Structures are given as structure tokens and as C-alpha cells.
Amino acid sequence: MEFNKALERFKEIIKLSNAYTYAMGVITFDSETAAPKNSVMGRAKASEIFSGITYKLTVNEEYFEVLDTLSSNKDKLDAITAREVELAVQSLSQIRHIPIEEYTEYRKTLTYSQNAWVQAKRNDDYSIFAPYLEKIIAFHRRVASLVAPDMDPYDYWLDQYEQELSTKTLDAFFDKVRASIVPLIKRVSERGDIIRTDFLERHCPIELQRRLSDYVMQLMHISRDDCAIAESEHPFTLELDKHDVRITTHYHEERLISNLYSVIHEGGHALYELNIGDDLIDTALAGGTSMSVHESQSRFYENIIGRSRAFVEILFPKIKELFPEQYKDVSLDEFYLAVNKAQPSLKRMNADELTYAMHIMVRYELEKRMMHGEITVDELPAEWNRLYKEYLGIEVPSNREGILQDVHWGGGMIGYFPSYALGSAYGAQMVEAIKKDLDFDELIKNDRINEITAWLTERIYRFGRLLKPGDAVRAATGKDFDPQYFIDYLTEKYTAIYGLDKE
Ligand SMILES: [Zn+2]
């Protein structure tokens, strides 16, 4: 195919594909927030047709030819197009290498496995889920051997979620974190239950909580003309383009901070998307570069800003104003400590900042051994429980509260978990760099978080997917990723909160 023809066709297909993604995004958002229960039939029909069209848009001989032509003429492409081509080739590599029958068979397995997982969890019966997990792992090993025969199979899958991520990086990261954080968790646990949290469960009417959400979005300087907030079962962020980002939250009358920190977390995802550069509009690069860089931002706003003393100082008066009765016997200090309480727990989703990475480490160890064929699915639950005891010091009473708690493996996501922990660690390294340039706490206290966002925009947000995930930390800090920042951040914070002696 002639170069100019290929380039023109490529741009056309990206625009079409963006338009379909936009339409399907609105359908998804609507289904989670406003659509009535019986909308499922109509939506299923529409989604099936749309996904058929988008599949055919990129999985066909003509498009393969377009990509081959552009790939072999890389020197003629500008930086944005070159990166778009690189990502398109990567996303099609599996489909081009795996026999179609195997691929469809696997998609079918996934439908059943999700259902099996729900049943297994409900009945606390791991044996219902085990055969599906076995098939999922076998498929992942097989795909890796077909697409990237020279690569470690787990590295292949890590790279799918986070370009250039490998077990080498993660082993070093987790080894280091484990060596410092496991003893710190133990010391915190030994201090006993010294932080008061009773007031967090007091009844706070949803109507007033909505006003708190508005206030939080205002504190984060999120433009409401470009970002809407709605309610859904599980909070999430949907990005349609930089002028249409939507976040959701879930209100619990007896858990004020659940909504509060959901809004800050999703608001962090939103700020990333809202600040993508204008030069990327209509390209395939107009979005966050990876899951862990995205999580590094959401968890940065949620924890590093949102649970800081400075943020609590500007937030708490509003809480007192909206909920005078509920918070009349609560001091600012007590609130600050309560939102930072650390406690080893069984559930990853509810884990605090200190213990969170341990939950991920358990999953990482097991995924690695599964992908290397070093552990059978029957051996997994016992290993899960043993690692929880070792890292978090707790007994797992049942598989329902243990290995069956997460949806990811049943959904075919092997290699996804590590990005949650990496995201937290990236944020800790970034804040060190920010503090060199800006008066971080003063800005937060004085309602100038937008200046912190501008700093991140300059280095990360505006580049969207043009920036490789591994380069985000370097772009922001001028250094390679170093887990020591995360360890220092947690050690300093929790030593102060729990009044521990410095070691
Ligand atoms: Zn998130």
C-alpha cells in the first residue's frame, strides 16, 4: 500500500473508532447511572452491533496492510502518529497470532468463569471456580508462548497492562517494600486500637453529602462545565474527551468518608483526563497512558493530598458546617487521625494506605507462580492464607473473604493487580519532587490545589499516551522509579500518627 494512502486511511479509522468509543462510553455511563433495569435488552443489542463494527474496523487485511506500511516508514511519521501506530500494532498483536477458534473459545470461558466466580463466592466454595481459573491460566500461558515466545510469560502479560513493566522491576519493588513495611505494620498493630473512629459511622443525610461532594470538587478546582458527577453502585470515572469527563460516587448514610474519598479519588482520575493537551484531540493518544499512572494520580489526590493534615484543615470546617450535630464532639485532630487509621484487614478494597501494598503483593506472588507453572490451582487457597498471615499477620477465615474476594482473575485479568501498588509508589516519589518546586501544604491550605495540578499537567497530563508509562515518573521527577520514596513516605507518616519511636 502506498504510504500517503495508508496514512490517510489510518487517520480515518482512528476518528471512526473514537466516535464509536464515544457512543459506547455514553451507553456504559447511562447503564450504570440512569437507565432502568429493563434497558438491558436494548443495550445488549446495540452493544453487540457496535462491538461487531469496531472489531471489523481494525481486524481486517486492509488495516493490517495500513499498519505494516506505516510501521516500515516510521521515519516519515510525526511523533504523535508514530506513537499511535505503535499502540495500534501492539493492541492487534494477540488477534494476529492466536487462532480464531482458540480466541472465541476463551471469550466463552470468560463468560462462564465470571458466573462461576459469583457462585463460588456466594457459596464459599472455591471448587466451583477452580476449573475455570485453570483454563484462564492455561490460555494466558499459551498466548504468551505464541505472541512472545522469547519472553517470560508473566512479563508478557505485565507488559500488556503497563508497557515495559517486568517481574524484574516488580521483584525489586516488592522485596524492598516488604522488608520495611511488614515490620512497620507489626509495630502499628502493637500500639493497639488507639484511634477513635466512632463518629465516622454517624448518620449523615445524602442530600447534605451531595453538597460536600460539590465542595470537594470545588477544592480540587474541577471545572463543572467539563466534568459531571453522578451516582452508581461502584464509583468510577469515564472519559469521553477532555471536555466531557464524568465521575460517579456512591452515598452511604452511615459512612460519610466512603463518598468523600471516592469523590477525591475519581476527581484525581478526572483531572488527568481534563488536562490532556489540545494537540492530542482526535488522536488515539487523548487519554491517560496506563492504569498505574492513572492510579498514581487518583491515589495521589485521595491519599497524599486528601488525607494530609493540610487538606483536612480546609475540609473539616465544611464538614462541621454541614453536619453540626454529628461532628459536635469531634476535633480536627481526631478527624485527621480517623481518616488515616491503619489496620491489617482481609479485604483489599477497604485497605488503608499502609497495608494496601501487602494485599497486592500476595496477588503478585501467586500470579507469578501460576504463570511460571510453579503452583496448581488447588494449592492456591492455602498459599493465599499463608501469605496473608506472613505479610499482614491475620488469619483468613474463609475463601470467600480470601482468594475469592476479587473479580479480576475470573474476568481474565492476570497481571493487572501490580499497577495498583505501583501507582501509590509513583505518587510518593512525585510529591517529593513537587515539594522542591512548590510550597505544597500552604497551597492546599489556601485553596490553591490547581497549582499542584498545573505542575503535574506540565510534566505528565498534557502528554496523554504519548508518554510511555515507565517515563511518567522520570518526566515528573527527573529520576528513575525508586521505591524508597514510598517507604519513606509511609514510614514518616505512620510513625507520627501512631507515635512510634523513630528507628
Ligand atoms: Zn482508581
Short mmCIF file of C-alpha atoms and ligand atoms in Angstrom, two decimals:
data_model
loop_
_atom_site.label_atom_id
_atom_site.label_comp_id
_atom_site.label_asym_id
_atom_site.label_seq_id
_atom_site.Cartn_x
_atom_site.Cartn_y
_atom_site.Cartn_z
CA MET A 1 0.00 0.00 0.00
CA GLU A 2 1.17 3.48 -0.83
CA PHE A 3 2.36 5.50 2.18
CA ASN A 4 0.07 8.54 1.87
CA LYS A 5 -2.94 6.34 1.26
CA ALA A 6 -2.09 4.29 4.36
CA LEU A 7 -1.68 7.41 6.47
CA GLU A 8 -4.98 8.87 5.33
CA ARG A 9 -6.80 5.61 5.97
CA PHE A 10 -5.20 5.26 9.39
CA LYS A 11 -6.38 8.73 10.47
CA GLU A 12 -9.88 7.98 9.19
CA ILE A 13 -10.08 4.76 11.15
CA ILE A 14 -8.84 6.42 14.36
CA LYS A 15 -11.56 9.08 14.02
CA LEU A 16 -14.24 6.48 13.39
CA SER A 17 -13.04 4.35 16.22
CA ASN A 18 -13.01 7.37 18.58
CA ALA A 19 -16.58 8.15 17.60
CA TYR A 20 -17.75 4.61 18.37
CA THR A 21 -15.86 4.62 21.65
CA TYR A 22 -17.61 7.87 22.50
CA ALA A 23 -21.04 6.44 21.76
CA MET A 24 -20.36 3.22 23.66
CA GLY A 25 -18.97 5.23 26.58
CA VAL A 26 -22.20 7.18 26.88
CA ILE A 27 -24.15 3.91 26.77
CA THR A 28 -22.00 2.46 29.56
CA PHE A 29 -22.31 5.56 31.69
CA ASP A 30 -26.04 5.65 31.24
CA SER A 31 -26.35 1.95 32.12
CA GLU A 32 -24.52 2.49 35.43
CA THR A 33 -26.30 5.66 36.46
CA ALA A 34 -29.72 6.36 34.98
CA ALA A 35 -31.02 3.51 32.82
CA PRO A 36 -33.93 1.43 34.17
CA LYS A 37 -33.41 -2.27 34.87
CA ASN A 38 -35.14 -3.48 31.71
CA SER A 39 -32.89 -1.40 29.49
CA VAL A 40 -30.53 -4.37 29.43
CA MET A 41 -32.13 -5.98 26.36
CA GLY A 42 -31.99 -2.91 24.16
CA ARG A 43 -28.50 -2.12 25.31
CA ALA A 44 -27.23 -5.64 24.68
CA LYS A 45 -28.48 -5.49 21.08
CA ALA A 46 -26.92 -2.08 20.44
CA SER A 47 -23.63 -3.05 22.12
CA GLU A 48 -23.35 -6.25 20.13
CA ILE A 49 -23.76 -4.35 16.86
CA PHE A 50 -21.34 -1.61 17.87
CA SER A 51 -18.68 -4.02 19.03
CA GLY A 52 -19.04 -6.00 15.81
CA ILE A 53 -18.46 -2.83 13.80
CA THR A 54 -15.43 -1.72 15.83
CA TYR A 55 -13.94 -5.22 15.68
CA LYS A 56 -14.20 -5.28 11.89
CA LEU A 57 -12.84 -1.75 11.70
CA THR A 58 -9.41 -2.89 12.87
CA VAL A 59 -9.36 -6.64 12.41
CA ASN A 60 -9.12 -6.95 8.63
CA GLU A 61 -6.46 -7.38 5.96
CA GLU A 62 -6.65 -3.79 4.75
CA TYR A 63 -5.95 -2.39 8.22
CA PHE A 64 -3.08 -4.86 8.77
CA GLU A 65 -1.63 -3.58 5.50
CA VAL A 66 -2.08 0.04 6.64
CA LEU A 67 -0.18 -0.71 9.84
CA ASP A 68 2.56 -2.66 8.07
CA THR A 69 3.10 0.22 5.62
CA LEU A 70 3.25 2.82 8.38
CA SER A 71 5.45 0.67 10.63
CA SER A 72 8.00 0.23 7.89
CA ASN A 73 8.01 4.00 7.21
CA LYS A 74 8.38 5.16 10.78
CA ASP A 75 10.89 7.87 9.87
CA LYS A 76 8.22 9.64 7.82
CA LEU A 77 5.78 9.87 10.75
CA ASP A 78 5.49 12.69 13.25
CA ALA A 79 5.86 11.77 16.93
CA ILE A 80 2.13 11.60 17.59
CA THR A 81 1.32 9.37 14.62
CA ALA A 82 4.34 7.14 15.27
CA ARG A 83 3.10 6.50 18.80
CA GLU A 84 -0.47 5.90 17.57
CA VAL A 85 0.84 3.29 15.13
CA GLU A 86 2.98 1.65 17.80
CA LEU A 87 -0.04 1.29 20.11
CA ALA A 88 -2.29 0.02 17.32
CA VAL A 89 0.24 -2.67 16.37
CA GLN A 90 0.53 -3.70 20.00
CA SER A 91 -3.20 -3.96 20.55
CA LEU A 92 -3.63 -6.16 17.48
CA SER A 93 -0.67 -8.44 18.12
CA GLN A 94 -2.70 -11.04 20.01
CA ILE A 95 -5.51 -11.21 17.48
CA ARG A 96 -2.99 -11.70 14.67
CA HIS A 97 -1.18 -14.56 16.42
CA ILE A 98 -3.90 -16.58 18.09
CA PRO A 99 -6.08 -18.96 16.05
CA ILE A 100 -9.58 -17.52 15.97
CA GLU A 101 -11.18 -20.73 17.38
CA GLU A 102 -8.96 -20.57 20.45
CA TYR A 103 -9.76 -16.93 20.91
CA THR A 104 -13.54 -17.34 20.73
CA GLU A 105 -13.38 -20.42 22.96
CA TYR A 106 -11.54 -18.32 25.54
CA ARG A 107 -14.08 -15.48 25.35
CA LYS A 108 -16.78 -18.07 26.05
CA THR A 109 -14.83 -19.45 29.02
CA LEU A 110 -14.66 -15.94 30.45
CA THR A 111 -18.42 -15.51 30.36
CA TYR A 112 -18.88 -18.73 32.31
CA SER A 113 -15.98 -18.09 34.65
CA GLN A 114 -17.41 -14.80 35.87
CA ASN A 115 -20.63 -16.53 36.70
CA ALA A 116 -18.74 -19.39 38.37
CA TRP A 117 -16.82 -16.88 40.44
CA VAL A 118 -20.06 -15.25 41.66
CA GLN A 119 -21.44 -18.70 42.60
CA ALA A 120 -18.19 -19.78 44.26
CA LYS A 121 -18.04 -16.60 46.32
CA ARG A 122 -21.70 -16.78 47.30
CA ASN A 123 -21.38 -20.40 48.44
CA ASP A 124 -17.86 -20.01 49.77
CA ASP A 125 -16.90 -22.93 47.53
CA TYR A 126 -13.60 -22.47 45.70
CA SER A 127 -14.00 -25.76 43.81
CA ILE A 128 -16.73 -24.16 41.63
CA PHE A 129 -14.27 -21.56 40.36
CA ALA A 130 -11.03 -23.61 40.24
CA PRO A 131 -11.57 -25.37 36.87
CA TYR A 132 -12.21 -22.01 35.16
CA LEU A 133 -9.18 -20.41 36.74
CA GLU A 134 -7.14 -23.33 35.46
CA LYS A 135 -8.36 -22.70 31.90
CA ILE A 136 -7.71 -18.97 32.19
CA ILE A 137 -4.13 -19.52 33.31
CA ALA A 138 -3.54 -22.10 30.58
CA PHE A 139 -4.81 -19.62 27.98
CA HIS A 140 -2.56 -16.85 29.30
CA ARG A 141 0.48 -19.12 29.17
CA ARG A 142 -0.45 -20.25 25.67
CA VAL A 143 -0.95 -16.69 24.34
CA ALA A 144 2.39 -15.59 25.75
CA SER A 145 4.11 -18.55 24.09
CA LEU A 146 2.50 -17.73 20.71
CA VAL A 147 2.87 -13.95 20.68
CA ALA A 148 6.16 -13.57 22.52
CA PRO A 149 7.91 -16.96 22.66
CA ASP A 150 11.16 -15.45 23.93
CA MET A 151 9.60 -13.61 26.82
CA ASP A 152 8.86 -14.73 30.36
CA PRO A 153 5.09 -15.42 30.13
CA TYR A 154 4.26 -13.28 33.15
CA ASP A 155 6.41 -10.43 31.83
CA TYR A 156 4.42 -10.59 28.63
CA TRP A 157 1.16 -10.04 30.50
CA LEU A 158 2.55 -7.35 32.79
CA ASP A 159 3.65 -5.50 29.68
CA GLN A 160 0.11 -5.68 28.31
CA TYR A 161 -1.18 -3.61 31.21
CA GLU A 162 1.87 -1.46 31.72
CA GLN A 163 4.25 -1.17 28.80
CA GLU A 164 7.79 -2.27 29.72
CA LEU A 165 6.86 -3.44 33.21
CA SER A 166 8.57 -6.70 34.20
CA THR A 167 8.97 -9.12 37.08
CA LYS A 168 12.50 -7.81 37.49
CA THR A 169 11.18 -4.33 38.38
CA LEU A 170 8.36 -5.71 40.48
CA ASP A 171 10.52 -8.20 42.41
CA ALA A 172 12.86 -5.40 43.40
CA PHE A 173 9.92 -3.14 44.28
CA PHE A 174 8.04 -5.66 46.40
CA ASP A 175 11.16 -7.05 48.10
CA LYS A 176 12.08 -3.60 49.25
CA VAL A 177 8.58 -2.64 50.34
CA ARG A 178 8.09 -5.93 52.19
CA ALA A 179 11.34 -5.61 54.12
CA SER A 180 10.32 -2.22 55.55
CA ILE A 181 6.55 -2.22 55.64
CA VAL A 182 5.85 -5.64 57.18
CA PRO A 183 7.76 -4.69 60.38
CA LEU A 184 6.10 -1.25 60.38
CA ILE A 185 2.63 -2.81 60.18
CA LYS A 186 3.57 -5.03 63.10
CA ARG A 187 4.64 -2.04 65.19
CA VAL A 188 1.45 -0.16 64.35
CA SER A 189 -0.64 -3.22 65.29
CA GLU A 190 1.17 -3.49 68.62
CA ARG A 191 0.08 0.05 69.53
CA GLY A 192 -3.44 -1.32 69.71
CA ASP A 193 -6.69 0.42 68.89
CA ILE A 194 -5.73 3.98 69.85
CA ILE A 195 -7.56 5.94 67.14
CA ARG A 196 -11.17 6.94 67.67
CA THR A 197 -13.46 6.35 64.66
CA ASP A 198 -16.96 6.01 66.19
CA PHE A 199 -18.15 9.29 64.63
CA LEU A 200 -17.42 8.07 61.09
CA GLU A 201 -20.50 5.85 61.33
CA ARG A 202 -22.94 8.57 62.33
CA HIS A 203 -25.95 9.21 60.12
CA CYS A 204 -25.28 11.93 57.52
CA PRO A 205 -28.19 12.62 55.12
CA ILE A 206 -27.37 12.06 51.46
CA GLU A 207 -28.67 15.45 50.38
CA LEU A 208 -26.03 17.10 52.57
CA GLN A 209 -23.34 14.67 51.44
CA ARG A 210 -24.05 15.80 47.88
CA ARG A 211 -23.21 19.33 48.94
CA LEU A 212 -19.97 18.04 50.41
CA SER A 213 -19.14 16.43 47.04
CA ASP A 214 -19.70 19.78 45.33
CA TYR A 215 -17.41 21.45 47.84
CA VAL A 216 -14.68 18.83 47.32
CA MET A 217 -14.82 19.25 43.54
CA GLN A 218 -14.52 22.99 44.06
CA LEU A 219 -11.46 22.47 46.30
CA MET A 220 -9.91 20.35 43.57
CA HIS A 221 -10.66 23.09 41.02
CA ILE A 222 -12.51 20.69 38.75
CA SER A 223 -14.43 22.57 36.07
CA ARG A 224 -18.05 21.52 36.36
CA ASP A 225 -18.62 22.59 32.76
CA ASP A 226 -16.26 19.80 31.68
CA CYS A 227 -16.86 17.25 34.44
CA ALA A 228 -20.16 15.88 35.72
CA ILE A 229 -20.81 13.83 38.85
CA ALA A 230 -23.43 11.09 39.12
CA GLU A 231 -24.20 8.14 41.37
CA SER A 232 -23.54 4.44 40.73
CA GLU A 233 -23.09 1.19 42.64
CA HIS A 234 -19.28 1.32 42.33
CA PRO A 235 -17.59 4.68 41.83
CA PHE A 236 -15.76 5.10 38.52
CA THR A 237 -14.53 7.69 36.03
CA LEU A 238 -15.46 7.79 32.38
CA GLU A 239 -13.51 9.95 29.99
CA LEU A 240 -15.15 10.77 26.68
CA ASP A 241 -12.85 13.64 25.80
CA LYS A 242 -11.13 16.43 27.68
CA HIS A 243 -14.34 18.48 27.76
CA ASP A 244 -16.53 15.60 28.82
CA VAL A 245 -15.32 13.63 31.81
CA ARG A 246 -17.77 12.02 34.22
CA ILE A 247 -17.19 10.71 37.69
CA THR A 248 -19.52 8.79 39.95
CA THR A 249 -19.77 8.18 43.66
CA HIS A 250 -21.87 6.07 46.00
CA TYR A 251 -23.54 7.53 49.08
CA HIS A 252 -23.82 5.59 52.33
CA GLU A 253 -25.73 7.44 55.04
CA GLU A 254 -23.65 5.79 57.74
CA ARG A 255 -20.28 6.11 56.02
CA LEU A 256 -19.60 9.71 55.17
CA ILE A 257 -15.95 9.22 54.28
CA SER A 258 -16.70 6.47 51.79
CA ASN A 259 -18.30 9.03 49.48
CA LEU A 260 -15.85 11.75 50.42
CA TYR A 261 -12.77 9.78 49.40
CA SER A 262 -14.45 8.27 46.35
CA VAL A 263 -15.04 11.76 45.00
CA ILE A 264 -11.44 12.78 45.64
CA HIS A 265 -10.13 9.55 44.09
CA GLU A 266 -12.29 9.78 40.96
CA GLY A 267 -11.64 13.54 40.86
CA GLY A 268 -7.93 12.69 40.59
CA HIS A 269 -8.61 10.45 37.59
CA ALA A 270 -10.71 13.27 36.11
CA LEU A 271 -8.03 15.94 36.50
CA TYR A 272 -5.62 13.81 34.48
CA GLU A 273 -8.10 13.49 31.61
CA LEU A 274 -9.26 17.12 31.78
CA ASN A 275 -5.70 18.32 31.26
CA ILE A 276 -4.71 16.27 28.21
CA GLY A 277 -3.05 18.52 25.61
CA ASP A 278 -5.17 20.10 22.87
CA ASP A 279 -2.77 18.74 20.25
CA LEU A 280 -3.96 15.22 21.09
CA ILE A 281 -7.67 15.84 20.45
CA ASP A 282 -8.99 13.44 17.78
CA THR A 283 -5.93 11.20 18.03
CA ALA A 284 -5.65 7.80 19.71
CA LEU A 285 -3.44 9.35 22.41
CA ALA A 286 -6.02 11.57 24.10
CA GLY A 287 -6.15 9.76 27.42
CA GLY A 288 -4.18 8.59 30.42
CA THR A 289 -1.17 6.50 29.48
CA SER A 290 -1.73 3.47 31.69
CA MET A 291 -3.61 2.05 34.58
CA SER A 292 -0.82 2.56 37.10
CA VAL A 293 -0.08 6.13 36.05
CA HIS A 294 -3.81 6.80 36.31
CA GLU A 295 -3.93 5.20 39.73
CA SER A 296 -0.85 7.14 40.74
CA GLN A 297 -2.87 10.31 40.18
CA SER A 298 -6.16 9.21 41.73
CA ARG A 299 -4.36 7.83 44.76
CA PHE A 300 -2.18 10.95 44.92
CA TYR A 301 -5.22 13.22 45.28
CA GLU A 302 -7.04 10.77 47.53
CA ASN A 303 -4.23 9.95 49.94
CA ILE A 304 -1.25 12.24 49.63
CA ILE A 305 -3.40 15.38 49.30
CA GLY A 306 -6.79 14.23 50.59
CA ARG A 307 -5.56 12.58 53.80
CA SER A 308 -2.95 15.23 54.53
CA ARG A 309 -3.23 17.41 57.57
CA ALA A 310 -3.35 20.50 55.31
CA PHE A 311 -6.33 19.21 53.32
CA VAL A 312 -8.20 18.15 56.44
CA GLU A 313 -7.72 21.71 57.75
CA ILE A 314 -9.54 23.20 54.80
CA LEU A 315 -12.13 20.42 54.58
CA PHE A 316 -13.14 19.88 58.18
CA PRO A 317 -14.83 23.27 58.79
CA LYS A 318 -17.19 22.42 55.90
CA ILE A 319 -17.98 19.05 57.47
CA LYS A 320 -18.76 20.80 60.77
CA GLU A 321 -20.98 23.28 58.93
CA LEU A 322 -22.93 20.61 57.05
CA PHE A 323 -23.14 18.12 59.94
CA PRO A 324 -23.04 20.20 63.13
CA GLU A 325 -24.79 17.63 65.33
CA GLN A 326 -22.89 14.58 64.07
CA TYR A 327 -19.48 16.27 64.46
CA LYS A 328 -20.07 18.47 67.51
CA ASP A 329 -17.78 16.40 69.79
CA VAL A 330 -15.08 15.79 67.17
CA SER A 331 -11.88 17.81 66.87
CA LEU A 332 -9.90 18.42 63.71
CA ASP A 333 -7.12 16.24 65.08
CA GLU A 334 -9.48 13.37 65.76
CA PHE A 335 -10.85 13.58 62.24
CA TYR A 336 -7.37 13.65 60.73
CA LEU A 337 -6.35 10.55 62.69
CA ALA A 338 -9.59 8.73 61.89
CA VAL A 339 -9.18 9.07 58.12
CA ASN A 340 -5.64 7.75 58.43
CA LYS A 341 -6.24 4.79 60.70
CA ALA A 342 -4.21 1.74 59.66
CA GLN A 343 -5.37 -1.76 60.41
CA PRO A 344 -4.49 -5.07 58.76
CA SER A 345 -7.69 -6.36 57.18
CA LEU A 346 -8.89 -9.14 54.93
CA LYS A 347 -10.21 -7.00 52.10
CA ARG A 348 -8.05 -5.19 49.58
CA MET A 349 -10.83 -2.81 48.58
CA ASN A 350 -11.14 -1.36 52.10
CA ALA A 351 -7.44 -1.40 52.91
CA ASP A 352 -5.73 1.73 54.22
CA GLU A 353 -2.67 3.39 52.71
CA LEU A 354 -0.18 1.50 54.87
CA THR A 355 -1.42 -2.04 54.36
CA TYR A 356 -2.65 -1.74 50.76
CA ALA A 357 0.53 -2.81 49.02
CA MET A 358 0.64 -6.05 51.06
CA HIS A 359 -2.66 -7.14 49.58
CA ILE A 360 -1.23 -6.59 46.12
CA MET A 361 1.97 -8.41 46.98
CA VAL A 362 0.05 -11.59 47.85
CA ARG A 363 -1.67 -11.49 44.47
CA TYR A 364 1.55 -10.73 42.64
CA GLU A 365 3.41 -13.68 44.17
CA LEU A 366 0.61 -16.04 43.28
CA GLU A 367 0.17 -14.75 39.73
CA LYS A 368 3.86 -15.10 39.08
CA ARG A 369 3.93 -18.68 40.31
CA MET A 370 0.78 -19.54 38.34
CA MET A 371 2.24 -18.11 35.16
CA HIS A 372 5.52 -19.95 35.71
CA GLY A 373 3.66 -23.21 36.31
CA GLU A 374 5.02 -23.46 39.83
CA ILE A 375 1.72 -23.80 41.66
CA THR A 376 -1.53 -25.61 40.89
CA VAL A 377 -4.94 -24.01 41.29
CA ASP A 378 -5.69 -26.49 44.09
CA GLU A 379 -2.73 -25.23 46.06
CA LEU A 380 -3.69 -21.56 45.72
CA PRO A 381 -6.09 -21.02 48.66
CA ALA A 382 -3.67 -22.41 51.24
CA GLU A 383 -0.86 -20.27 49.83
CA TRP A 384 -3.11 -17.22 49.83
CA ASN A 385 -3.89 -17.76 53.51
CA ARG A 386 -0.27 -18.39 54.41
CA LEU A 387 0.86 -15.16 52.74
CA TYR A 388 -1.85 -13.11 54.47
CA LYS A 389 -0.57 -14.42 57.77
CA GLU A 390 3.01 -13.64 56.83
CA TYR A 391 2.52 -10.12 55.41
CA LEU A 392 -0.47 -8.83 57.36
CA GLY A 393 -0.44 -11.04 60.44
CA ILE A 394 -4.06 -12.12 60.02
CA GLU A 395 -5.90 -15.42 59.67
CA VAL A 396 -8.17 -15.82 56.66
CA PRO A 397 -11.38 -17.46 57.93
CA SER A 398 -12.85 -18.46 54.56
CA ASN A 399 -12.13 -18.47 50.85
CA ARG A 400 -14.98 -16.04 50.36
CA GLU A 401 -13.06 -13.48 52.42
CA GLY A 402 -9.80 -14.72 50.95
CA ILE A 403 -8.95 -15.83 47.46
CA LEU A 404 -12.48 -15.37 46.12
CA GLN A 405 -12.79 -11.68 47.05
CA ASP A 406 -11.65 -10.08 43.78
CA VAL A 407 -13.30 -10.18 40.39
CA HIS A 408 -10.04 -9.80 38.39
CA TRP A 409 -8.84 -13.38 37.82
CA GLY A 410 -12.33 -14.60 36.93
CA GLY A 411 -12.51 -11.76 34.41
CA GLY A 412 -9.26 -12.90 32.79
CA MET A 413 -7.10 -10.12 34.20
CA ILE A 414 -3.76 -11.64 35.08
CA GLY A 415 -1.03 -9.05 35.53
CA TYR A 416 -3.35 -6.17 36.39
CA PHE A 417 -3.02 -6.04 40.20
CA PRO A 418 0.58 -4.77 40.47
CA SER A 419 -0.36 -1.45 38.88
CA TYR A 420 -2.45 -0.51 41.93
CA ALA A 421 0.59 -0.73 44.22
CA LEU A 422 2.93 0.84 41.71
CA GLY A 423 0.56 3.79 41.34
CA SER A 424 0.75 4.53 45.06
CA ALA A 425 4.53 4.36 44.98
CA TYR A 426 4.81 6.63 41.91
CA GLY A 427 2.75 9.26 43.74
CA ALA A 428 5.09 9.21 46.75
CA GLN A 429 8.09 9.86 44.53
CA MET A 430 6.28 12.65 42.67
CA VAL A 431 5.31 14.53 45.81
CA GLU A 432 8.96 14.76 46.80
CA ALA A 433 9.72 16.48 43.50
CA ILE A 434 6.68 18.76 43.79
CA LYS A 435 7.78 19.88 47.25
CA LYS A 436 11.10 21.05 45.82
CA ASP A 437 9.26 23.46 43.48
CA LEU A 438 6.11 24.36 45.39
CA ASP A 439 5.03 25.08 48.94
CA PHE A 440 2.81 22.01 48.91
CA ASP A 441 0.98 22.27 52.26
CA GLU A 442 0.48 26.04 52.03
CA LEU A 443 -1.07 25.71 48.57
CA ILE A 444 -3.50 23.08 49.84
CA LYS A 445 -4.46 25.09 52.91
CA ASN A 446 -5.01 28.21 50.80
CA ASP A 447 -7.32 26.61 48.25
CA ARG A 448 -4.68 26.56 45.51
CA ILE A 449 -4.56 22.84 44.63
CA ASN A 450 -4.86 23.94 40.99
CA GLU A 451 -1.21 24.99 41.12
CA ILE A 452 -0.23 21.43 42.04
CA THR A 453 -2.40 20.16 39.19
CA ALA A 454 -0.69 22.62 36.83
CA TRP A 455 2.70 21.23 37.86
CA LEU A 456 1.54 17.69 37.04
CA THR A 457 -0.08 18.84 33.79
CA GLU A 458 3.15 20.38 32.59
CA ARG A 459 5.08 17.13 33.17
CA ILE A 460 2.53 14.34 32.67
CA TYR A 461 -1.11 15.09 31.90
CA ARG A 462 -0.76 17.09 28.69
CA PHE A 463 1.23 14.29 27.03
CA GLY A 464 -1.55 11.68 27.32
CA ARG A 465 -0.49 8.37 25.80
CA LEU A 466 2.42 9.99 24.02
CA LEU A 467 4.27 9.45 27.26
CA LYS A 468 5.22 5.83 27.92
CA PRO A 469 4.07 4.70 31.38
CA GLY A 470 7.62 3.98 32.55
CA ASP A 471 8.60 7.52 31.58
CA ALA A 472 5.94 9.24 33.67
CA VAL A 473 7.97 9.06 36.87
CA ARG A 474 11.10 10.25 35.08
CA ALA A 475 9.17 13.10 33.44
CA ALA A 476 7.87 14.28 36.79
CA THR A 477 10.91 13.69 38.97
CA GLY A 478 13.91 13.57 36.65
CA LYS A 479 14.84 10.21 38.18
CA ASP A 480 14.13 6.53 37.65
CA PHE A 481 11.42 4.96 39.74
CA ASP A 482 12.73 4.27 43.24
CA PRO A 483 10.51 2.50 45.81
CA GLN A 484 12.44 4.09 48.67
CA TYR A 485 10.30 7.26 48.35
CA PHE A 486 7.17 5.24 49.03
CA ILE A 487 8.75 3.51 52.03
CA ASP A 488 9.97 6.82 53.47
CA TYR A 489 6.60 8.44 52.91
CA LEU A 490 4.70 5.66 54.73
CA THR A 491 7.29 5.36 57.49
CA GLU A 492 7.28 9.06 58.25
CA LYS A 493 3.53 9.39 58.12
CA TYR A 494 2.64 6.37 60.24
CA THR A 495 5.46 6.84 62.74
CA ALA A 496 3.98 10.26 63.50
CA ILE A 497 0.34 9.13 63.53
CA TYR A 498 0.98 6.20 65.87
CA GLY A 499 3.58 7.97 67.99
CA LEU A 500 6.21 5.32 67.28
CA ASP A 501 9.86 5.81 68.11
CA LYS A 502 11.99 6.57 65.08
CA GLU A 503 14.22 3.64 64.26
ZN ZN B 1 -8.97 4.41 40.55
#
